[in-house]
Amino acid sequence: MDSIGPVGLQQREGAPSCSQEGLPYPSDSSELVLECLQQFKVTRTQLQQIQANLLGSMEQALAGQVSPAPAVRMLPTYVGSTPHGTEQGDFLVLELGATGASLRVLWVTLMGTEGHRMEPRSQEFVIPPEVMLGPGQQLFDFAAHCLSEFLDALPVSTQDLQLGFSFSFPCHQTGLDRSTLISWTKGFRCSGVEGHDVVQLLRDAIKRQGAYNIDVVAVVNDTVGTMMGCEPGVGPCEVGLVVDTGTNACYMEEARHVAVLDEDRGRVCVSVEWGSFGDDEALGPVLTTFDHSLDQESLNPGAQRFEKMIGGLYLGELVRLVLAHLAQRGVLFGGRTSPALLSRGSILLEHVAEMEDPLAGAARVHAILQDLGLSVGASEAELVQYVCAAILTRAARLCAAALAAVLSHLQHSREQQMLQIAVATGGRVFERYPSFLSILQETVKLLVPECDVSFIPSVDGGGRGVAMVTAVAARMAAHRRLLEETLAPFRLNHEQLAAVQAQMQEAMAKGLRGEASSLRMLPTYVRATPDGSERGDFLALDLGGTNFRVLLVRVTAGGVQITNQVYSIPECVAQGSGQQLFDHIVDCIVDFQQKQGLSGQSLPLGFTFSFPCRQLGLDQGILLNWTKGFSASDCEGQDVVCLLREAIRRRQAVKLNVVAIVNDTVGTMMSCGYEDPRCEVGLIVGTGTNACYMEELRNVAGVAGDYGHMCINMEWGAFGDDGSLGLLRTSFDANVDQASINPGKQSFEKMISGMYLGEIVRHILLHLTSLGVLFRGQQTQRLQTRDIFKTKFLSEIESDSLALRQVRAILEDLGLPLTSDDALMVLEVCQAVSQRAAQLCGAGVAAVVEKIRENRGLDELTISVGVDGTLYKLHPHFSGLVAATVRELAPRCAVTFLQSEDGSGKGAALVTAVACRLAQMDHV
């Protein structure tokens, strides 16, 4: 297989043996024929050169780089989806250019998944030569007349009909129904069409005809129709290959690779337009004198060089040129030619295929050439067959090299070790010359062994595929409408966000005054943020979940140094008695002190206790209720600092000075406040969400004093529990709330925090599946499973660096079998849900910073917000959306967001350090 011989023939029964090097034949004629056919030999190295150069040309064109050599065009077709079998309805198809000098009209009925396949009705109309070469309006009027004549014979009303327009010429498409002709090929040369939108020209002609209401939904070339019309096997066909009058391929490309689209998501079918490939370096060595002669005599010399070696319009002409040459050299036909043999177009593809036929070909050689006025000797018929086979074999090899370029591009871009893919084939060369496919398959396997390719013949020469494009476009448009309707409530406008901001400011004011409000506005008794002068060693405890941390925090002039250890809290302890829980906590502290050499020392201790508390002082906190799976008895309604001190007393050898109980949100603010003195707001957006800020003491009704500041724990997760967010609440929010452990509570948190966003997404996906928009309408057991959608999946799916196939992989790992279209819609659902969450969070922050600005009577406020939480930190767009919303709603506040490092540990120690500093100042 390292070189393709002078003929590259398939051995046939009764044919003389011919090696790849070309064994001698008994007559001089056969040797001279073989010598002539040596020009059509293509070596493996030459094929690999064509494959590599065409691949380079493809990638240049995708990147938007202009190549100096005649290159492939890589035109987006705006077909964004392959069929998934549910498409149904009646569609009209008009084919122009797929079959040379004729036009075909089809009526295609698609029955969806359940129905049997119905054969399309069709009619072919011959295009007169004067129409092919006349004014463009004449051609499109002829097409409109054919449509009317076809429909007149059918029992259809003048209702609105959807039409797919198969227009098989190089075009620049700017939409599914917008396509500008670049240049005529295949013998057409109508004036006034190149540079114009062919869909508009057809619409104008249909309007002039006036008989039927026909909506041209899509313009498709025959290659795309071939791919789309392929009966889906295990998976959809994602490559289309046509070898008919001309030749071309198309395939499904990731839209982000197509520079002209400026899209980062989704897929698009790209028409390679490889007929225009004319790279001299690659093609030069395989061009024969006959190729040069054919090119010079063609309508478009110098153009479509690759197509002229493969396309059916030219194969017969190449055979004619070779036979005429051999006759003129006295090798064939007794050295005689005929006027017909010397006339362009006298041998057609049909003739070549018939003459090459291994069984009946010899008889057809005599008949066809006699019609051309030639006398064929007994041994000459076989030599004519070898001429036909050599030219067809070279065409198949070259076509394989080009297809190998497409396949290697797909294998590389999809990062698959073995690419499994289906290629839909169409065109009369495949139909009339069966050996073409076997030579193609053999050569593709040789050039891209890492690709497992199934070749599937297209149904009805692409006509059904054009109807399928139209049907898929109609399905996608309907699905797009349903998706937009579903997600519309999540797309909040400026007025809605400003209303949330105003409602929150009102709820803040009421809560501070002690009036009924969904915001508790709890005083934390933290009266100042760090000023940088804090020094000393401090202990910190961090209890907020099933893991518990003990930390030693050293605050020096050089910064903060932290040593910590994590201890687990067994479920039996978290759900046992309060005494058992706090004894376990003290045991952990003792263990930590011993390991750090701190036994016997009484260090100031800050206790981060991340459960809802009402603080009565810096070291007094009444547990309102357990959350996060804790239910230790005899704790709710009790002062947790007292419970901790009692456990310390029970463990008599331990000396601990509990200075402060700290909420994790306050710890976050204090942790960032040590780095930036302007940090006066804390924000957490992780599993849950909350905020705190420095309020003027005079505004805090429950605490004595009119001067100074007080950090307020807003407990803003409960905002809206009074129904104030009702207008923004969707049915999906209601479903998530009803299934939660605390229905009717934490309304704001359930629209923002990571614990709930995945569940909102899952409920939306269930709804879209029930509408048939997702997963072909098939409900999967996996999707019925609560909490399969973790917040980390939202963060991963929305990552800009992920290609759509990686999004698919994430979802497939969840057990959701889906198409690329499904993946794209799931992505949009995730984006809508997380965008609403970020915008609502931003509206809350805007309310807080505006309250601080108004408190201080400032025209402009410069302030920092300390933030912690996995959703905020790991989601690729959340932080940016929060900041953008704050800028929009609080334009007079310059807000900087700082990501906290260990707010619950370092922050608790800093609360303690600030309290010690203030106590020393008071003492002085």
mmCIF file of C-alpha atoms in Angstrom, residues 204-315:
data_model
loop_
_atom_site.group_PDB
_atom_site.id
_atom_site.type_symbol
_atom_site.label_atom_id
_atom_site.label_comp_id
_atom_site.label_asym_id
_atom_site.label_seq_id
_atom_site.Cartn_x
_atom_site.Cartn_y
_atom_site.Cartn_z
ATOM 1 C CA ASP A 204 -38.845 37.531 -4.695
ATOM 2 C CA ALA A 205 -39.519 35.012 -7.476
ATOM 3 C CA ILE A 206 -42.055 33.096 -5.321
ATOM 4 C CA LYS A 207 -43.778 36.399 -4.548
ATOM 5 C CA ARG A 208 -43.902 37.257 -8.259
ATOM 6 C CA GLN A 209 -45.412 33.813 -8.933
ATOM 7 C CA GLY A 210 -47.970 34.528 -6.194
ATOM 8 C CA ALA A 211 -49.666 31.116 -6.113
ATOM 9 C CA TYR A 212 -48.516 29.748 -2.736
ATOM 10 C CA ASN A 213 -47.398 31.057 0.676
ATOM 11 C CA ILE A 214 -43.948 29.503 0.920
ATOM 12 C CA ASP A 215 -41.557 30.370 3.732
ATOM 13 C CA VAL A 216 -37.921 29.696 2.836
ATOM 14 C CA VAL A 217 -36.669 28.494 6.247
ATOM 15 C CA ALA A 218 -33.170 27.337 5.370
ATOM 16 C CA VAL A 219 -30.657 27.371 2.549
ATOM 17 C CA VAL A 220 -28.518 24.255 2.521
ATOM 18 C CA ASN A 221 -25.877 22.882 0.209
ATOM 19 C CA ASP A 222 -26.210 19.283 -0.936
ATOM 20 C CA THR A 223 -23.358 18.170 1.329
ATOM 21 C CA VAL A 224 -25.143 19.362 4.473
ATOM 22 C CA GLY A 225 -28.339 17.749 3.167
ATOM 23 C CA THR A 226 -26.450 14.481 2.767
ATOM 24 C CA MET A 227 -25.204 14.592 6.364
ATOM 25 C CA MET A 228 -28.605 15.540 7.757
ATOM 26 C CA GLY A 229 -30.521 12.975 5.715
ATOM 27 C CA CYS A 230 -28.465 10.069 6.958
ATOM 28 C CA GLU A 231 -30.503 7.560 8.968
ATOM 29 C CA PRO A 232 -29.051 7.866 12.502
ATOM 30 C CA GLY A 233 -27.491 4.625 13.713
ATOM 31 C CA VAL A 234 -26.001 4.342 17.182
ATOM 32 C CA GLY A 235 -25.170 8.062 16.975
ATOM 33 C CA PRO A 236 -25.806 10.845 14.480
ATOM 34 C CA CYS A 237 -23.785 11.350 11.306
ATOM 35 C CA GLU A 238 -21.437 14.265 11.905
ATOM 36 C CA VAL A 239 -19.659 14.335 8.532
ATOM 37 C CA GLY A 240 -21.208 14.622 5.071
ATOM 38 C CA LEU A 241 -19.303 13.674 1.907
ATOM 39 C CA VAL A 242 -20.613 14.269 -1.602
ATOM 40 C CA VAL A 243 -19.009 13.206 -4.867
ATOM 41 C CA ASP A 244 -21.468 14.103 -7.594
ATOM 42 C CA THR A 245 -21.076 16.677 -10.338
ATOM 43 C CA GLY A 246 -18.652 18.341 -7.941
ATOM 44 C CA THR A 247 -17.281 17.266 -4.569
ATOM 45 C CA ASN A 248 -17.411 18.655 -1.052
ATOM 46 C CA ALA A 249 -17.523 17.700 2.618
ATOM 47 C CA CYS A 250 -19.058 19.198 5.741
ATOM 48 C CA TYR A 251 -18.811 18.317 9.424
ATOM 49 C CA MET A 252 -19.978 19.469 12.861
ATOM 50 C CA GLU A 253 -17.401 21.877 14.329
ATOM 51 C CA GLU A 254 -17.326 23.555 17.742
ATOM 52 C CA ALA A 255 -18.501 27.114 17.090
ATOM 53 C CA ARG A 256 -15.653 28.558 19.165
ATOM 54 C CA HIS A 257 -13.175 27.290 16.541
ATOM 55 C CA VAL A 258 -14.866 29.299 13.753
ATOM 56 C CA ALA A 259 -13.398 32.813 13.947
ATOM 57 C CA VAL A 260 -16.043 34.504 11.784
ATOM 58 C CA LEU A 261 -18.856 33.455 14.128
ATOM 59 C CA ASP A 262 -17.483 35.054 17.304
ATOM 60 C CA GLU A 263 -19.370 32.419 19.333
ATOM 61 C CA ASP A 264 -17.965 30.474 22.277
ATOM 62 C CA ARG A 265 -20.706 27.893 22.685
ATOM 63 C CA GLY A 266 -22.546 25.364 20.602
ATOM 64 C CA ARG A 267 -21.681 23.670 17.347
ATOM 65 C CA VAL A 268 -22.085 24.585 13.716
ATOM 66 C CA CYS A 269 -21.892 22.598 10.525
ATOM 67 C CA VAL A 270 -18.962 23.850 8.445
ATOM 68 C CA SER A 271 -18.884 23.371 4.683
ATOM 69 C CA VAL A 272 -15.248 22.687 3.800
ATOM 70 C CA GLU A 273 -15.647 23.686 0.102
ATOM 71 C CA TRP A 274 -12.588 21.601 -0.694
ATOM 72 C CA GLY A 275 -13.185 21.701 -4.443
ATOM 73 C CA SER A 276 -11.372 25.059 -4.437
ATOM 74 C CA PHE A 277 -8.235 23.587 -2.833
ATOM 75 C CA GLY A 278 -5.370 24.327 -5.228
ATOM 76 C CA ASP A 279 -2.157 24.180 -3.236
ATOM 77 C CA ASP A 280 0.638 23.818 -5.848
ATOM 78 C CA GLU A 281 3.006 22.142 -3.381
ATOM 79 C CA ALA A 282 0.533 19.323 -2.723
ATOM 80 C CA LEU A 283 -1.390 19.106 -6.000
ATOM 81 C CA GLY A 284 1.432 19.985 -8.404
ATOM 82 C CA PRO A 285 3.080 16.526 -8.336
ATOM 83 C CA VAL A 286 -0.215 14.704 -9.027
ATOM 84 C CA LEU A 287 -1.586 16.989 -11.773
ATOM 85 C CA THR A 288 -1.311 15.373 -15.211
ATOM 86 C CA THR A 289 -1.123 16.949 -18.645
ATOM 87 C CA PHE A 290 -4.767 15.908 -19.010
ATOM 88 C CA ASP A 291 -5.735 17.828 -15.843
ATOM 89 C CA HIS A 292 -4.031 20.925 -17.280
ATOM 90 C CA SER A 293 -5.861 20.523 -20.608
ATOM 91 C CA LEU A 294 -9.222 20.020 -18.879
ATOM 92 C CA ASP A 295 -8.652 23.095 -16.709
ATOM 93 C CA GLN A 296 -7.741 25.313 -19.662
ATOM 94 C CA GLU A 297 -10.872 24.280 -21.584
ATOM 95 C CA SER A 298 -13.205 24.712 -18.571
ATOM 96 C CA LEU A 299 -15.515 27.640 -17.808
ATOM 97 C CA ASN A 300 -13.294 28.627 -14.839
ATOM 98 C CA PRO A 301 -9.600 28.050 -15.675
ATOM 99 C CA GLY A 302 -7.341 27.978 -12.604
ATOM 100 C CA ALA A 303 -10.264 27.520 -10.184
ATOM 101 C CA GLN A 304 -11.656 24.385 -8.458
ATOM 102 C CA ARG A 305 -8.476 22.409 -9.309
ATOM 103 C CA PHE A 306 -9.149 19.704 -6.697
ATOM 104 C CA GLU A 307 -12.781 19.284 -7.762
ATOM 105 C CA LYS A 308 -11.666 18.839 -11.378
ATOM 106 C CA MET A 309 -9.740 15.702 -10.348
ATOM 107 C CA ILE A 310 -12.650 14.158 -8.392
ATOM 108 C CA GLY A 311 -16.046 15.569 -9.427
ATOM 109 C CA GLY A 312 -18.324 13.599 -11.719
ATOM 110 C CA LEU A 313 -18.648 16.561 -14.106
ATOM 111 C CA TYR A 314 -14.970 16.147 -14.989
ATOM 112 C CA LEU A 315 -14.222 12.405 -14.755
#
